[in-house]
Amino acid sequence: MNLIKDVNSSLGLAYALIFVGFIFTSILVRPISLKYVLAGVAFFAFFNALPELSFDRLIGVMNLSLILLAFLLPSPLPLYLVAGYLIYFTLSYSLKESMEMIRPIVIGIIVNSVLYSLLAFYFRNLEKENEVNVELNTKLNQAFGKLEHIAYYDTLTRLPNRELLKQRMIEEMSGEAQMAVLFLDLDHFKNVNDMMGHNAGDQMLRDVASLLRETVGHVCFISRYAGDEFVLIMRFQQEEEIEELAGRLLHAFRTPFQIDQKQIYSTLSIGISLHPKDASDAETLIQYADKAMYSVKSGEKNGFRFFSAIRSEELLRQVKLENDLRSALTKKEFSVHYQPLVEMNTRRIRGVEALLRWTHPELGQISPSVFIPLAEHTGAIVELGEWVLSEACRQVKSWQRAGNPDLTLAVNISIRQFKSPKFASRVLRILEETDFEPALLELEVTESMVQNLNESITILGELKRQGVKISIDDFGTGYSSLSVLRHMPVDFLKIDRSFTRELTTAVPAASIVKLIIDIGHSMNLQVICEGIEIQEEFDMLRQYGCQIGQGYYFYRPSSPEEIELLLSRRTSA
């Protein structure tokens, strides 16, 4: 305003207006190069308007121009150029004004130029730091958001996982509304993985998640529980609402899935538990729904069932066992018994097989046929299997040092254990920790566990290279036995007890046993037969050429103390 008011000519007014217009425009635009151009035009006009100013107006106009330049442009060079021109222009008044007035103005221009440029530099850095902090905070918030999503959502299907499911169930149960838990399992899903590969299986799981969202997503909270298992929760007033929803789900799965340009049909087995009717905590409700689902799956599949419809003492006992199984190892309720493996010709004990036993504090001895499937289902079998291997290696090592240096150890491996990450390295680590000779360890795997040939050869080959022996357990009860066997690094065939049981009563069983023994010999494998109980079975097997026997005819499974006495008699003899 000082500039506009003080100019005398119309040309000076035009220059003043150009300065004001261009300098404010340069403030508003963002590109730096454009700022320089506009500021250059503005100050060209400014310099042409200066001669019309009175000396007293000059000081305020100069300070304002220096401030504008300092904070407008990132480089201090234009500021110093303008300051130099202003000093030159001020000195031109020396003929009209005294040096006592001009000197402080010149000094003021110099000091203010330096001060304004430093202040501008400081504020720009402060602004940049704020921008960096804002950007870092944004990235941190995004990272925390991703971590939270990973913690509570399944990465494959993008559905809530079991952690978020349980939180949601607790929230729902805090009110008075009734809640249904539906446990869904895909029937025959394993066939998709086996026939088409895991990529096809993953695609199918994603398609199932989409179908569930479309079908019941508006009334249910949907989560992926594990593998091909999904858990849904919904509020209800009448049980008919749940039946209608379950029927809608079963109907939706009549349409085939399109996987790799092939039509894949799948059905559902659905188990249902109710809150508060069946249970009042999330874990138990899920377990009850799981049990109801398995009752459907063990029948005709493709249906649904309420937990209350199958409630029984046996089922409740099974649920109790499943709960107690998780802490049984910590409470030292498990023990390892041993059954000798005997050379058929000499009746000499060549080794022992480790067998897991569970003594429940309330229910007493629990049969392995009951708790092993439970451990497989819950995944506890992996930890149990490692404990058995470690415990048995330590025990048999002590017997070897006591005078039985060639005593072998046979240990059963479960399918969950075999397919667990780094299975081979865990076995080798246990052997190293217990100082057990790998060549005296025999790992028993079933035919069904080694159907994925490439994976099985890799795992077993790593163990075989370290000297560990491999035995095919229950041979003859699996699928594609010979085609698998000829590729596997195997040392022993173990004939299943079901053939031994019928050996003396059924001709086909005897023929199968003889055929298996002949196959083993033709492949330079030793043959073990389990379940031998009577003299006639022993005589026939020895006649067929079976090298190693196991069963009650020789010795029953016994505690370490009993086996130690047995081995001491063998040593002394």
PDB file of N, CA, C and O in Angstrom, residues 58 88 123 172 185-186 190 230 244 284 298 337 346 493 531 551:
ATOM      1  N   LEU A  58      10.702   4.548   1.770  1.00  0.00           N
ATOM      2  CA  LEU A  58      11.611   3.544   1.233  1.00  0.00           C
ATOM      3  C   LEU A  58      11.926   2.424   2.235  1.00  0.00           C
ATOM      4  O   LEU A  58      11.975   1.256   1.879  1.00  0.00           O
ATOM      5  N   TYR A  88      22.513  -0.177  -2.996  1.00  0.00           N
ATOM      6  CA  TYR A  88      22.957   0.738  -4.060  1.00  0.00           C
ATOM      7  C   TYR A  88      21.949   1.878  -4.241  1.00  0.00           C
ATOM      8  O   TYR A  88      22.320   3.049  -4.351  1.00  0.00           O
ATOM      9  N   PHE A 123      12.494 -22.098   9.548  1.00  0.00           N
ATOM     10  CA  PHE A 123      11.083 -22.470   9.439  1.00  0.00           C
ATOM     11  C   PHE A 123      10.850 -23.506   8.343  1.00  0.00           C
ATOM     12  O   PHE A 123       9.988 -24.377   8.476  1.00  0.00           O
ATOM     13  N   GLU A 172     -20.643 -61.467  21.888  1.00  0.00           N
ATOM     14  CA  GLU A 172     -22.033 -61.874  21.651  1.00  0.00           C
ATOM     15  C   GLU A 172     -22.642 -62.515  22.900  1.00  0.00           C
ATOM     16  O   GLU A 172     -23.822 -62.344  23.188  1.00  0.00           O
ATOM     17  N   ASP A 185     -17.325 -78.230   7.711  1.00  0.00           N
ATOM     18  CA  ASP A 185     -16.159 -78.927   7.178  1.00  0.00           C
ATOM     19  C   ASP A 185     -16.489 -79.382   5.757  1.00  0.00           C
ATOM     20  O   ASP A 185     -17.574 -79.921   5.497  1.00  0.00           O
ATOM     21  N   LEU A 186     -15.551 -79.144   4.823  1.00  0.00           N
ATOM     22  CA  LEU A 186     -15.761 -79.559   3.434  1.00  0.00           C
ATOM     23  C   LEU A 186     -15.542 -81.059   3.305  1.00  0.00           C
ATOM     24  O   LEU A 186     -14.510 -81.580   3.727  1.00  0.00           O
ATOM     25  N   LYS A 190      -9.727 -83.231   0.769  1.00  0.00           N
ATOM     26  CA  LYS A 190      -8.379 -83.800   0.594  1.00  0.00           C
ATOM     27  C   LYS A 190      -8.175 -84.281  -0.834  1.00  0.00           C
ATOM     28  O   LYS A 190      -7.064 -84.214  -1.377  1.00  0.00           O
ATOM     29  N   PHE A 230     -14.613 -74.065   8.694  1.00  0.00           N
ATOM     30  CA  PHE A 230     -15.111 -72.708   8.881  1.00  0.00           C
ATOM     31  C   PHE A 230     -16.101 -72.710  10.050  1.00  0.00           C
ATOM     32  O   PHE A 230     -16.825 -73.691  10.252  1.00  0.00           O
ATOM     33  N   GLU A 244     -33.122 -73.496   8.955  1.00  0.00           N
ATOM     34  CA  GLU A 244     -33.331 -72.880   7.641  1.00  0.00           C
ATOM     35  C   GLU A 244     -32.008 -72.403   7.056  1.00  0.00           C
ATOM     36  O   GLU A 244     -31.725 -72.586   5.872  1.00  0.00           O
ATOM     37  N   THR A 284     -15.706 -74.296  24.612  1.00  0.00           N
ATOM     38  CA  THR A 284     -16.561 -75.481  24.704  1.00  0.00           C
ATOM     39  C   THR A 284     -17.606 -75.498  23.604  1.00  0.00           C
ATOM     40  O   THR A 284     -17.906 -76.549  23.029  1.00  0.00           O
ATOM     41  N   SER A 298     -18.992 -88.786   9.971  1.00  0.00           N
ATOM     42  CA  SER A 298     -18.798 -90.228  10.100  1.00  0.00           C
ATOM     43  C   SER A 298     -19.993 -90.999   9.550  1.00  0.00           C
ATOM     44  O   SER A 298     -19.919 -92.221   9.403  1.00  0.00           O
ATOM     45  N   HIS A 337       5.913 -97.720  27.032  1.00  0.00           N
ATOM     46  CA  HIS A 337       6.143 -99.144  27.225  1.00  0.00           C
ATOM     47  C   HIS A 337       6.857 -99.675  25.994  1.00  0.00           C
ATOM     48  O   HIS A 337       6.906 -99.011  24.956  1.00  0.00           O
ATOM     49  N   THR A 346      16.160-117.631  15.831  1.00  0.00           N
ATOM     50  CA  THR A 346      16.922-117.821  17.069  1.00  0.00           C
ATOM     51  C   THR A 346      16.134-117.439  18.312  1.00  0.00           C
ATOM     52  O   THR A 346      16.557-117.755  19.426  1.00  0.00           O
ATOM     53  N   LEU A 493       9.592-104.232   5.838  1.00  0.00           N
ATOM     54  CA  LEU A 493       8.138-104.293   5.636  1.00  0.00           C
ATOM     55  C   LEU A 493       7.539-104.904   6.887  1.00  0.00           C
ATOM     56  O   LEU A 493       8.026-105.922   7.381  1.00  0.00           O
ATOM     57  N   GLY A 531       1.589-109.039  15.806  1.00  0.00           N
ATOM     58  CA  GLY A 531       0.340-109.681  16.221  1.00  0.00           C
ATOM     59  C   GLY A 531       0.418-111.191  16.315  1.00  0.00           C
ATOM     60  O   GLY A 531      -0.614-111.867  16.294  1.00  0.00           O
ATOM     61  N   GLY A 551       4.721-109.921  19.080  1.00  0.00           N
ATOM     62  CA  GLY A 551       3.382-110.262  19.524  1.00  0.00           C
ATOM     63  C   GLY A 551       3.380-110.935  20.884  1.00  0.00           C
ATOM     64  O   GLY A 551       4.437-111.193  21.471  1.00  0.00           O
TER      65      GLY A 551
END
